[in-house]
Short mmCIF file of C-alpha atoms and ligand atoms in Angstrom, two decimals:
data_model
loop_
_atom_site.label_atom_id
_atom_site.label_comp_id
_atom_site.label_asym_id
_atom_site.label_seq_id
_atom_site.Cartn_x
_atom_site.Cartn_y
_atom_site.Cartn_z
CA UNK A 1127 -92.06 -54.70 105.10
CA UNK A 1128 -91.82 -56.77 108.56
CA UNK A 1129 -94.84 -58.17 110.52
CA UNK A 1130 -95.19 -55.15 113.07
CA UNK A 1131 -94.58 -52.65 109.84
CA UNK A 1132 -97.00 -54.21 108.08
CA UNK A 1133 -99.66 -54.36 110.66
CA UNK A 1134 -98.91 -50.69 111.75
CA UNK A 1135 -100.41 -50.14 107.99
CA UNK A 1136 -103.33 -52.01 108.35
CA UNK A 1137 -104.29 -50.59 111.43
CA UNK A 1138 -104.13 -47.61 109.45
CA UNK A 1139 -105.98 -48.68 106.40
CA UNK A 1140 -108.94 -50.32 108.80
CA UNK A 1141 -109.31 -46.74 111.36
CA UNK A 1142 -109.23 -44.25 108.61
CA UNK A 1143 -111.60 -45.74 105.56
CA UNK A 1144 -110.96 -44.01 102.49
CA UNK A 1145 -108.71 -41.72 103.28
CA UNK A 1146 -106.57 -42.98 100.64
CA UNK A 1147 -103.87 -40.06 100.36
CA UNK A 1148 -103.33 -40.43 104.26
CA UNK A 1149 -102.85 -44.34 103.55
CA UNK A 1150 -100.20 -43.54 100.90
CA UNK A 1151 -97.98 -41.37 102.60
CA UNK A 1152 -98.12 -43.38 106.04
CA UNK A 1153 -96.75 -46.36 103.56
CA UNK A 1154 -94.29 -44.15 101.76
CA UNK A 1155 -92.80 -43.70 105.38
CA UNK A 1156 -93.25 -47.15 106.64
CA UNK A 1157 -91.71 -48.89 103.34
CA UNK A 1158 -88.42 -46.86 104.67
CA UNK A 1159 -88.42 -47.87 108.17
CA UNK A 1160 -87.40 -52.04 108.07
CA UNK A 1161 -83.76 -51.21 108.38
CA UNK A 1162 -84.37 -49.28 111.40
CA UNK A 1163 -86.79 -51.02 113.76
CA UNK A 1164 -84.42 -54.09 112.92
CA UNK A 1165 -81.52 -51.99 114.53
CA UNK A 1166 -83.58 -50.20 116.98
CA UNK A 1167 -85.85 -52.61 118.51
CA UNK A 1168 -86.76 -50.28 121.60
CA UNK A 1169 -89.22 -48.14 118.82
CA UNK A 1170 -90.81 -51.85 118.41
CA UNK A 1171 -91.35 -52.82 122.09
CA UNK A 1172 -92.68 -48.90 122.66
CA UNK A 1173 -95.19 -49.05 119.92
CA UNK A 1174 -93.76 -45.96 118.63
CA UNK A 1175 -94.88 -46.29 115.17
CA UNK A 1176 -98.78 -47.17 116.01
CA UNK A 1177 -98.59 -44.23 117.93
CA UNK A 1178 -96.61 -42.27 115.49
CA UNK A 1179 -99.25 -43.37 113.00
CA UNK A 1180 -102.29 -41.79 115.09
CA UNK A 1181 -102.69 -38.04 115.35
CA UNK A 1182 -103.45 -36.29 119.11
CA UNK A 1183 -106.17 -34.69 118.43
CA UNK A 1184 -108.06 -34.33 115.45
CA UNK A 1185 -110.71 -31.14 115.45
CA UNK A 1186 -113.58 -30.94 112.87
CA UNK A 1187 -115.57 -27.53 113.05
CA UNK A 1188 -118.55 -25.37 110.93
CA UNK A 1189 -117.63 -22.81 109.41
CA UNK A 1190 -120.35 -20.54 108.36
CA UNK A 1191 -119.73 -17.20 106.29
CA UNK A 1192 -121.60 -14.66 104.61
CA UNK A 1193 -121.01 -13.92 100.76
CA UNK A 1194 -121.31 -10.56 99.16
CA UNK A 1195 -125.08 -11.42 98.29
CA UNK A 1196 -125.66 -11.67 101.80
CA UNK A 1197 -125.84 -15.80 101.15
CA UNK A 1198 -124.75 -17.67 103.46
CA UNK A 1199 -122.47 -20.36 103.11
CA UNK A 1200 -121.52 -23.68 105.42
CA UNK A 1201 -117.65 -25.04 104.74
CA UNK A 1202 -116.11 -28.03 106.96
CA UNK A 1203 -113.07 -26.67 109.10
CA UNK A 1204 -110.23 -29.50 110.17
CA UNK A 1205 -107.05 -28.84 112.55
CA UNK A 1206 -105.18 -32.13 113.19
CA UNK A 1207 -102.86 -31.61 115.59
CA UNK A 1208 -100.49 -34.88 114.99
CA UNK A 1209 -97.22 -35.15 117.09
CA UNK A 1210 -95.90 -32.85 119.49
CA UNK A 1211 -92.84 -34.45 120.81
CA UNK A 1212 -90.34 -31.91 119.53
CA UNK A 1213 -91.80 -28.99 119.71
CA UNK A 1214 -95.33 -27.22 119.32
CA UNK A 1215 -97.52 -28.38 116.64
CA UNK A 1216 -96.04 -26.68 113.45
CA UNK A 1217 -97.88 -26.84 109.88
CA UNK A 1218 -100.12 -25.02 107.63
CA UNK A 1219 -103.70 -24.31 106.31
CA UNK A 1220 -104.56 -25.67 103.26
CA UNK A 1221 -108.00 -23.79 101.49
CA UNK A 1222 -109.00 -25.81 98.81
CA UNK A 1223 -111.94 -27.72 97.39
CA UNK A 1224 -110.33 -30.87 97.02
CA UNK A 1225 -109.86 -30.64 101.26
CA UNK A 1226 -111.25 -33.47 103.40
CA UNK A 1227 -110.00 -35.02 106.63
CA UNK A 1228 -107.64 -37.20 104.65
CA UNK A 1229 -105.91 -35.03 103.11
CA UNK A 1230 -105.22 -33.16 106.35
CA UNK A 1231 -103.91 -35.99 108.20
CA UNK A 1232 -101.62 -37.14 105.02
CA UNK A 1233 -100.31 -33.36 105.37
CA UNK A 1234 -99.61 -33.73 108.51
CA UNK A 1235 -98.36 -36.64 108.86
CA UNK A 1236 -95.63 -35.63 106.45
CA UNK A 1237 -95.20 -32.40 108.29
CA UNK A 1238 -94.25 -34.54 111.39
CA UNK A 1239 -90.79 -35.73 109.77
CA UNK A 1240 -90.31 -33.09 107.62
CA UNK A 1241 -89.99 -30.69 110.58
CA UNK A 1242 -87.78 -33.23 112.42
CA UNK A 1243 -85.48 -33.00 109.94
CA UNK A 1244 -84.86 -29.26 109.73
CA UNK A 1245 -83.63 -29.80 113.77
CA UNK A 1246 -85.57 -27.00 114.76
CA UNK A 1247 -88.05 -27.68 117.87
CA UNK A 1248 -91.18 -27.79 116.17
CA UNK A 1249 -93.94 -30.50 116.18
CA UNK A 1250 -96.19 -31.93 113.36
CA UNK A 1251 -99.73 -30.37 112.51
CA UNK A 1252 -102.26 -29.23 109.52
CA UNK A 1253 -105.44 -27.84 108.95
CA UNK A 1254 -107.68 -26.06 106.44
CA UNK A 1255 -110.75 -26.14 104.94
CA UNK A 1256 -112.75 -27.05 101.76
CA UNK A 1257 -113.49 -23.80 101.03
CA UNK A 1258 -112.60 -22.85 97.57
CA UNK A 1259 -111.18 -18.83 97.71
CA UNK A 1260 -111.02 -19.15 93.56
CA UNK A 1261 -113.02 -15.94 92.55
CA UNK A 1262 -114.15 -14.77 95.66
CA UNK A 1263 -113.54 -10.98 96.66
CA UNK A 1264 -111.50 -9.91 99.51
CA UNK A 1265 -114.65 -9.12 101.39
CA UNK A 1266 -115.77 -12.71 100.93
CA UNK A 1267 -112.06 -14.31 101.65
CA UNK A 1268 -111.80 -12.10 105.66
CA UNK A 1269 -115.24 -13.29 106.23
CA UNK A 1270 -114.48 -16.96 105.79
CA UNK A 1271 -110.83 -16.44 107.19
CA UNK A 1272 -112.93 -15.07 110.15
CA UNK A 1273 -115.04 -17.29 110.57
CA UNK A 1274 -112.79 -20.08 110.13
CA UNK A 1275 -110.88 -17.93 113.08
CA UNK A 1276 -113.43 -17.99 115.26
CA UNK A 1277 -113.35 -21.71 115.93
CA UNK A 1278 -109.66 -21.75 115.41
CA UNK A 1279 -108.69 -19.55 117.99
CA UNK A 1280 -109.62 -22.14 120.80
CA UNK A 1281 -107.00 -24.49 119.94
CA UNK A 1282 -103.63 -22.63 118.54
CA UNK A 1283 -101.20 -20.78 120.52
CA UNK A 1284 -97.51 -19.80 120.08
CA UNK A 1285 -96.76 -22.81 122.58
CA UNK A 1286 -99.57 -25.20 121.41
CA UNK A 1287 -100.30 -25.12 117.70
CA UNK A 1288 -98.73 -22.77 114.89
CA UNK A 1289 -100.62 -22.98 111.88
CA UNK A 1290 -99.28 -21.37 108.58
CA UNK A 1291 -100.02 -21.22 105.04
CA UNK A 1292 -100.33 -23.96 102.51
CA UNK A 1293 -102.21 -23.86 99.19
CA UNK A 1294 -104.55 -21.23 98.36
CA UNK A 1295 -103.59 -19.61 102.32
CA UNK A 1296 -101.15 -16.50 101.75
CA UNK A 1297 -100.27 -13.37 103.10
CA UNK A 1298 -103.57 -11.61 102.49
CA UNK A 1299 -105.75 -14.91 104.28
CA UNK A 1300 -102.75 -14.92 107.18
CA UNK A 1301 -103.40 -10.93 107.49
CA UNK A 1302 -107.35 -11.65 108.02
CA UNK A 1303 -106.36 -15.03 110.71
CA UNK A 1304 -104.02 -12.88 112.88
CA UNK A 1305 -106.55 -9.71 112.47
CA UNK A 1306 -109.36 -12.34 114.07
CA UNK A 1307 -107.34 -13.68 116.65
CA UNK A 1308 -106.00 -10.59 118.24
CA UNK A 1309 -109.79 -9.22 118.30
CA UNK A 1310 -110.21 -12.27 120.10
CA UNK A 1311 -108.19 -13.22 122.85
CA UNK A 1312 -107.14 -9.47 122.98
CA UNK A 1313 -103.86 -10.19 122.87
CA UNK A 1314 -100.62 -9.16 119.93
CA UNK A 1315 -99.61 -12.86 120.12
CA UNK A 1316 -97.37 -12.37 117.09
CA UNK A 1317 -95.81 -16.16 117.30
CA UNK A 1318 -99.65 -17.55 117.34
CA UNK A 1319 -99.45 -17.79 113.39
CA UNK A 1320 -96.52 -17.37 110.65
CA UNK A 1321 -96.12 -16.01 106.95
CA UNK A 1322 -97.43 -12.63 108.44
CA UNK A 1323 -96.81 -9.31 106.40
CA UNK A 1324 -93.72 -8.15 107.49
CA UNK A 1325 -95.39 -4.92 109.35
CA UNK A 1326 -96.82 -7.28 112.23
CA UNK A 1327 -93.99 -9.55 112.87
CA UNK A 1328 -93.52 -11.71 109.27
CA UNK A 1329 -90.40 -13.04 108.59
CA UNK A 1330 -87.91 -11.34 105.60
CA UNK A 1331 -87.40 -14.30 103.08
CA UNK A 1332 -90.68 -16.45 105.09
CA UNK A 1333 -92.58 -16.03 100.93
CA UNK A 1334 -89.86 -17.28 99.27
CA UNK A 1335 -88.44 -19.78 101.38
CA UNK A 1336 -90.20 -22.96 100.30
CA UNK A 1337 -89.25 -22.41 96.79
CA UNK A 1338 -85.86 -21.34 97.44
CA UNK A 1339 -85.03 -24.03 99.91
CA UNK A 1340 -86.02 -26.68 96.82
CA UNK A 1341 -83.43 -25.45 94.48
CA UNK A 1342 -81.01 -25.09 97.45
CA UNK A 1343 -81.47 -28.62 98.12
CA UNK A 1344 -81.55 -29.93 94.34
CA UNK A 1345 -78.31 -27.86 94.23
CA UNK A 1346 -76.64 -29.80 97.35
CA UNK A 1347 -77.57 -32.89 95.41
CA UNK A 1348 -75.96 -31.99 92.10
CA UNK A 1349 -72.73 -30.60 93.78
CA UNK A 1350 -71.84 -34.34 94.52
CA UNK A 1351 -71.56 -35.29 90.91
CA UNK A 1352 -70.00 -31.98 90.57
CA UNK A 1353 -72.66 -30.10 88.88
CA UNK A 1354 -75.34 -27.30 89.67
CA UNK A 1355 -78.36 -25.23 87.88
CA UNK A 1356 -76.19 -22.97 85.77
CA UNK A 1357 -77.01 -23.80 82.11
CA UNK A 1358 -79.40 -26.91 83.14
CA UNK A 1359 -83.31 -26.85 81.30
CA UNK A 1360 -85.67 -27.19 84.11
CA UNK A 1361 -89.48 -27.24 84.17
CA UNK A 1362 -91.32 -26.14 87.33
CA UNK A 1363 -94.87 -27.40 87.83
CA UNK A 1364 -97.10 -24.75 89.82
CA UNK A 1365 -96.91 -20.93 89.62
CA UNK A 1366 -97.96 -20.39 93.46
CA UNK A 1367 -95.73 -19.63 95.92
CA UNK A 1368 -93.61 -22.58 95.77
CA UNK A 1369 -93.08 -22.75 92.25
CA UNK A 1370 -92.74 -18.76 91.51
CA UNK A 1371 -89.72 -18.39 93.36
CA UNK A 1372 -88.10 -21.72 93.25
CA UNK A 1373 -88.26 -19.91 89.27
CA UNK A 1374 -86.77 -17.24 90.63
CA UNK A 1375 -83.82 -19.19 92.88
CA UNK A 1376 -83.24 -21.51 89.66
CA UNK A 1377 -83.03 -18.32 87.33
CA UNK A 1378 -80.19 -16.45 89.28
CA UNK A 1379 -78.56 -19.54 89.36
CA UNK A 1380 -78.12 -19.93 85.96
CA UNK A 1381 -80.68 -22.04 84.79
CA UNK A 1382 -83.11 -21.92 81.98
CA UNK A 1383 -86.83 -22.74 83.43
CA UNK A 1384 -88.98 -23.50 80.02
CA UNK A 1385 -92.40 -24.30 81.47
CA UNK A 1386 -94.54 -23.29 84.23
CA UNK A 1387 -98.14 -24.07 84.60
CA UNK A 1388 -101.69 -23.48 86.61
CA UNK A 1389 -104.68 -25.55 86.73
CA UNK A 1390 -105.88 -23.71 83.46
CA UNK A 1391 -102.66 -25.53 81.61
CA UNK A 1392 -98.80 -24.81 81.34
CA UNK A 1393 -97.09 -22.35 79.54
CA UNK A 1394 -93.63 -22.76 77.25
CA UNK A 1395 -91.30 -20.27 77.10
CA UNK A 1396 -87.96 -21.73 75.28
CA UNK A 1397 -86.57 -17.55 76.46
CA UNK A 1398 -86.67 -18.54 79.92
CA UNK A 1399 -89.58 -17.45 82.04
CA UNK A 1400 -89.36 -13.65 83.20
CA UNK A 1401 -89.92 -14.13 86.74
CA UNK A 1402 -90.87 -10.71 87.36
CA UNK A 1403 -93.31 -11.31 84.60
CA UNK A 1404 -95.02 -14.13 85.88
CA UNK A 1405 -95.14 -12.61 89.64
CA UNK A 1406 -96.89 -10.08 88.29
CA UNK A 1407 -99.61 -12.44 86.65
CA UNK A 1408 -100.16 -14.59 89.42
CA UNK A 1409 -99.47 -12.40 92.79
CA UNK A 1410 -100.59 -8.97 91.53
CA UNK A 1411 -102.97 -9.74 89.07
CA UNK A 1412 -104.18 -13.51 90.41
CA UNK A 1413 -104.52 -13.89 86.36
CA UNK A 1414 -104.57 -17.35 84.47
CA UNK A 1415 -101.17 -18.52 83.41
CA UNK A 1416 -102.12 -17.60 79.65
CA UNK A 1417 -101.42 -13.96 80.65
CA UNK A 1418 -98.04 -14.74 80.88
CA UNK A 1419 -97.67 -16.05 77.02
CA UNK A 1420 -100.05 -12.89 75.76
CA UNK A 1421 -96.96 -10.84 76.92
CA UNK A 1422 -94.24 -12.94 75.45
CA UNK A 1423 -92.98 -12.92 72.38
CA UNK A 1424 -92.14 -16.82 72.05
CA UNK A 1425 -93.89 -18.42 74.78
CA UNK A 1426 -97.40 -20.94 73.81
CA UNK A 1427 -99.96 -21.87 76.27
CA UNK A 1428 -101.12 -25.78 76.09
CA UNK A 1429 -104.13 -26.91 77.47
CA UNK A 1430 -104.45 -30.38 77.90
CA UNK A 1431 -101.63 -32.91 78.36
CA UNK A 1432 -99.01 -32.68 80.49
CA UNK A 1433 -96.35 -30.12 81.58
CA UNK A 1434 -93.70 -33.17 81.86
CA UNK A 1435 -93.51 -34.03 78.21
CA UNK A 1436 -91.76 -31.11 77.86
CA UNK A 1437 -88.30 -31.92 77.92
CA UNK A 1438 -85.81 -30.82 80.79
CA UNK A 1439 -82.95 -31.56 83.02
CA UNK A 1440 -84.14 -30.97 85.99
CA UNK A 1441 -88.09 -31.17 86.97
CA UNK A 1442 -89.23 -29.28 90.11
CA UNK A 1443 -93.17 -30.32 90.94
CA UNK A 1444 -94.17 -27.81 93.27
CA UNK A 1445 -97.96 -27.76 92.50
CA UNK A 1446 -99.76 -30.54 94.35
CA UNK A 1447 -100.06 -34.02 95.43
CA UNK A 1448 -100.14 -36.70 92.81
CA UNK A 1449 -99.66 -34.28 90.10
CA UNK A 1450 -96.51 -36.40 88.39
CA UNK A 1451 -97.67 -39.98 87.62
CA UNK A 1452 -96.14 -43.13 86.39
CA UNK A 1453 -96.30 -42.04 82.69
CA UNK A 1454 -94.94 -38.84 83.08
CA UNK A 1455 -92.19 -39.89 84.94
CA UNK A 1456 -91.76 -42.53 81.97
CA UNK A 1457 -92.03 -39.27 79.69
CA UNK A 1458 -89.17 -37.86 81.84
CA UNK A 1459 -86.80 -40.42 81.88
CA UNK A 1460 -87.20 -40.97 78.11
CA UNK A 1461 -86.48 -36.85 77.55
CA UNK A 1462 -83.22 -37.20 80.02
CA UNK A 1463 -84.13 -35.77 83.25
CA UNK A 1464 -81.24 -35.89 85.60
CA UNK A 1465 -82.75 -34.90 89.27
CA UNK A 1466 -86.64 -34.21 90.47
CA UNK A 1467 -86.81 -32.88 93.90
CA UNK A 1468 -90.36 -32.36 95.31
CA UNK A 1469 -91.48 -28.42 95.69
CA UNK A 1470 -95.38 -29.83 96.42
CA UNK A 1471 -96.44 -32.13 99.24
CA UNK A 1472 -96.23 -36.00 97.81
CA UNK A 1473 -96.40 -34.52 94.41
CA UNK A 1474 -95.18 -37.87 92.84
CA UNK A 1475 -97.13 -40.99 93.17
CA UNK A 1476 -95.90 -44.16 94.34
CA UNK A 1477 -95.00 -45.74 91.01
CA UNK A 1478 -93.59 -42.56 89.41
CA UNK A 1479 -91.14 -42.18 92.58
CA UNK A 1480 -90.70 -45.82 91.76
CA UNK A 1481 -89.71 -45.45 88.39
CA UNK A 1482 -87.48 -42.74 88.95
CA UNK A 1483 -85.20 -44.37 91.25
CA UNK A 1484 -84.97 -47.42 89.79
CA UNK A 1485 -83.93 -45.48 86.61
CA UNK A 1486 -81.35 -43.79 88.17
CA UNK A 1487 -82.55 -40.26 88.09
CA UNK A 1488 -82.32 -38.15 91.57
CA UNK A 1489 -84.65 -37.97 93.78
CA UNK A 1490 -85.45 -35.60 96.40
CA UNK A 1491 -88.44 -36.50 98.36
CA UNK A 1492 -90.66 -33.44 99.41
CA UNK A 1493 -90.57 -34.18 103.44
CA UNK A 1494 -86.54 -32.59 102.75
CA UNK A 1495 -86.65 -30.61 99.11
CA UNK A 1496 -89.64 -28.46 100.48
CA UNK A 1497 -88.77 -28.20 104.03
CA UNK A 1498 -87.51 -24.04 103.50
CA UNK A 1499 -90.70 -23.31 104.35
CA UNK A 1500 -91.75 -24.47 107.19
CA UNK A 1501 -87.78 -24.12 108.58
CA UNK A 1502 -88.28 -19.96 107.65
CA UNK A 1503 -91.54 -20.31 109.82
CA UNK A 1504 -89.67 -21.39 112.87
CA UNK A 1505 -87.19 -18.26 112.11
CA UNK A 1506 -89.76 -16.13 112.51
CA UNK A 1507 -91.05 -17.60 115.52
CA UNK A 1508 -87.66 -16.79 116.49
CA UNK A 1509 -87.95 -13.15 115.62
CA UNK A 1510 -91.14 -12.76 117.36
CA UNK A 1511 -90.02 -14.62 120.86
CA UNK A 1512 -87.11 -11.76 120.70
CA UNK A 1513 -88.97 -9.23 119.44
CA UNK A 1514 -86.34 -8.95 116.77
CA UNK A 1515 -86.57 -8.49 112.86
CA UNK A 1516 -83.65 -10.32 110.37
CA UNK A 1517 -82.59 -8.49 106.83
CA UNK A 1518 -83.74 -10.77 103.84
CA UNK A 1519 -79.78 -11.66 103.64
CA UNK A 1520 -79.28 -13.05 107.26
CA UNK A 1521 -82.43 -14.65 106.85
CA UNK A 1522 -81.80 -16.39 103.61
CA UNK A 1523 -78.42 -17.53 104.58
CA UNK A 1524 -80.09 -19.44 107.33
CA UNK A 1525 -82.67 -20.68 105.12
CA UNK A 1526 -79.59 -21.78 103.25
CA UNK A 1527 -78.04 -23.73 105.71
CA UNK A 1528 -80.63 -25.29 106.97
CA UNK A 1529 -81.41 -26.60 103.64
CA UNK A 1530 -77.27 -27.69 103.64
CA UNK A 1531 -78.11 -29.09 107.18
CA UNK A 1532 -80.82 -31.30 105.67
CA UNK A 1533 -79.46 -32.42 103.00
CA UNK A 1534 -76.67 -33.95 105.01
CA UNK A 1535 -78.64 -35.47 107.42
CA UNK A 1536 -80.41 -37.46 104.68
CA UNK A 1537 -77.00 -38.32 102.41
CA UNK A 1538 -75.43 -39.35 106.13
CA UNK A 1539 -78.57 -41.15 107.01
CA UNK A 1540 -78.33 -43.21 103.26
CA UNK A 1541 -74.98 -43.72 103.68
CA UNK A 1542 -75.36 -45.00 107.41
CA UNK A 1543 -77.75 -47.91 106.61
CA UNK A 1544 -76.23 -49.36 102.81
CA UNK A 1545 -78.13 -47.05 100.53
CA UNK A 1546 -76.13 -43.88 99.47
CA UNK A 1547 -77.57 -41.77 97.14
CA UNK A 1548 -80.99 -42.71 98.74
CA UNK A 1549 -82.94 -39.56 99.68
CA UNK A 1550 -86.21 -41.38 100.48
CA UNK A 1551 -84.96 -43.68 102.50
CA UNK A 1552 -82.22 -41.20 104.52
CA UNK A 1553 -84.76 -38.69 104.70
CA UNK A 1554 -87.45 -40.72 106.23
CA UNK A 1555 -85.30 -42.63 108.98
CA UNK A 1556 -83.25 -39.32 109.77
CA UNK A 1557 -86.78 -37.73 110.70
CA UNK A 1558 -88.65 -40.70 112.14
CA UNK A 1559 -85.40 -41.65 114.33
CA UNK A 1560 -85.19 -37.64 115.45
CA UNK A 1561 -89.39 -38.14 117.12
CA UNK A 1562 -89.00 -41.74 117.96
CA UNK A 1563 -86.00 -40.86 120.10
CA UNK A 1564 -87.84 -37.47 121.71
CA UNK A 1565 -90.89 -39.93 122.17
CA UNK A 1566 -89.61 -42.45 124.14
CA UNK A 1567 -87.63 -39.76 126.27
CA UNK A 1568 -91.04 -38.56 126.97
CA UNK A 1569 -92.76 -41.39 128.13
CA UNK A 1570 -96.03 -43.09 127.21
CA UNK A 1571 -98.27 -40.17 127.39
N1 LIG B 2262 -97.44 -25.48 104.31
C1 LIG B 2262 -96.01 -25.48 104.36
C2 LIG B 2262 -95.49 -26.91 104.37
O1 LIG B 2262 -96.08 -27.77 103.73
C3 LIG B 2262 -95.44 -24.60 105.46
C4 LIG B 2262 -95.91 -24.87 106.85
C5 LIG B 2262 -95.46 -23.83 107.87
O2 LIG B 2262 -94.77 -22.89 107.54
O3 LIG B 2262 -95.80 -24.04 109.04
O4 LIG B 2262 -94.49 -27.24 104.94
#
């Protein structure tokens, strides 16, 4: 890394103490970026990436919410609202324990190049909350959504801040948000929020799209070497949104998925998962994963170890971050996996993303591979500034050439500065290069 790279980081390491996933994917961008600010000096002499590196605004709230008991419960509320140069702040809500400030800002920070790179005009944001919706009732989840509303409402607007879903936020909690924030303001501000139900202004294609846009992209990848999905193995980590229909995408295009899993474990199935079966389990009946194997003849559940020791071509971690680790990319390489491309949010650490590349295997980072989603989102804001409403076909052949779009800027990008074949680097300097340029068009503001 140069000096002023390098001291970007430790600004970054000394303002935001232990906020060690935040620290890990501001390096993963900065490691990329030498090539550039040595071509581009301008981005040095306008501090753009100290300034890149710090978010706007950064809101911390209360949320207090009544459970069916009539207890009432206090959960911490975030919004960070990171980079706005391109377009309003764009990113979703994550509800989940695990959530603290740092792993908002390392969301969003992602989510700033990320939606550069889909070249739609959308800026970088996230929020959420620690709240854990596991085994609450539906009563218990619109309270907390409206609470968490409430507080909300003050700082998102279809030309401010956009939020979406992310783990454990769906249709249902992005019904209960939208319900809130019309009461509120009194207004049907339908591009406030995306991922609604299709009745009040959701997108066609908006559920699947992450998912979709993954294999799309893993599929642009393999088309170089001449190859595709049709009669690959592949193992998808996950069995939310993400993961259930980058099953599906994978599955009508000829490949064999073999394991899927949940935080209870992972589940085998050497048939091929039944997508319709597992959708069932996890969206209808928001069972446990071992469901699934109770209704198939030759599929096990294993609990304990880890879903990548089983053996695949192509591995597709769409759960969560830091979920695929030095050893099991080790575990990989061993078994023969050709390509992983990133379904999840930094889903590989460091030194497995390490290992991977320097084996050879391909690599699609998430900030491209899972970009679908958040590219659908700014279809539908589309559809809801023209009051319009896509079929699932227009809108999927969109998704899909966005997902083309990206996957060329990235290959171009490798190509451009010495390092074909290099989606980490192409991806990261196609999307910081996109906001550095828009910044310094802006001005210092
Ligand atoms: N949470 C998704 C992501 O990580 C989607 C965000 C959105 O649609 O705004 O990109």
């Amino acid at each position: 890394m140069t000096q002023d790279l390098q001291a970007a980081f430790d600004t970054v390491v000394r303002r935001n103490p232990g906020e060690s996933e935040f620290h890990q994917a501001v390096y993963e961008v900065l490691e990329s970026l030498g090539p550039v600010v040595e071509r581009h000096p301008e981005y040095v002499d306008a501090s753009i990436i100290p300034r890149l590196c710090e978010p706007n605004r950064q809101i911390i709230f209360k949320v207090n919410w009544e459970d069916d008991n009539c207890r009432i419960h206090t959960n911490r509320g975030f919004r960070v609202q990171f980079n706005s140069s391109l377009g309003p702040y764009k990113g979703g809500l994550r509800f989940h324990p695990s959530v603290y400030l740092g792993i908002i800002k390392f969301l969003g920070f992602e989510q700033i190049f990320k939606n550069a790179l889909t070249g739609m005009p959308i800026g970088g944001g996230k929020g959420g909350s620690d709240f854990d919706p596991k085994g609450k009732s539906d009563n218990e989840i619109m309270r907390f959504c409206q609470s968490f509303m409430t507080e909300l409402s003050q700082h998102i607007g279809a030309d401010t801040d956009v939020p979406a879903g992310d783990i454990g936020v769906g249709g249902r909690e992005i019904g209960y948000l939208f319900g809130q924030y019309k009461k509120l303001t009194g207004r049907y501000e339908s591009g406030v929020i995306t991922g609604k139900g299709i009745l009040f202004g959701g997108s066609r294609a908006r559920t699947e799209a992450t998912g979709y846009g993954t294999v799309f992209f893993a599929e642009e990848m393999m088309k170089l070497n001449g190859q595709g999905f049709d009669g690959k193995k592949v193992v998808v980590s996950g069995s939310g949104n993400v993961a259930l229909y980058a099953v599906e995408k994978a599955n009508q295009l000829g490949a064999t998925v073999v394991a899927v899993s949940d935080s209870s474990g992972y589940v085998v199935d050497e048939d091929g998962i039944d997508f319709e079966l597992l959708q069932d389990v996890k969206e209808k009946r928001r069972a446990r994963i071992s469901a699934y194997a109770d209704e198939r003849p030759n599929a096990h559940v294993v609990t304990g170890g880890s879903i990548w020791d089983v053996p695949c071509d192509i591995a597709l971690p769409c759960a969560t971050q830091n979920e695929l680790d030095e050893n099991a990319a080790k575990t990989l390489i061993q078994n023969g996996c050709k390509l992983v491309a990133e379904g999840a949010n930094m889903p590989c650490t460091p030194q497995a993303t390490r290992a991977l590349r320097s084996a050879g295997v391909l690599f699609a980072p998430g900030k491209a591979a899972n970009a679908g989603g958040v590219a659908t989102s700014a279809l539908e804001m589309q559809q809801n500034a023209s009051r319009d409403s896509w079929s699932f076909e227009h809108t999927e052949e969109r998704l899909q050439q966005i997902m083309v779009g990206i996957h060329e800027r990235c290959a171009e990008t490798a190509d451009e500065y010495g390092h074909p074949g290099d989606y980490v680097l192409g991806a990261n300097i196609a999307g910081f290069t996109r906001v550095a340029d828009a910044m310094l068009a802006l001005g210092v503001i």
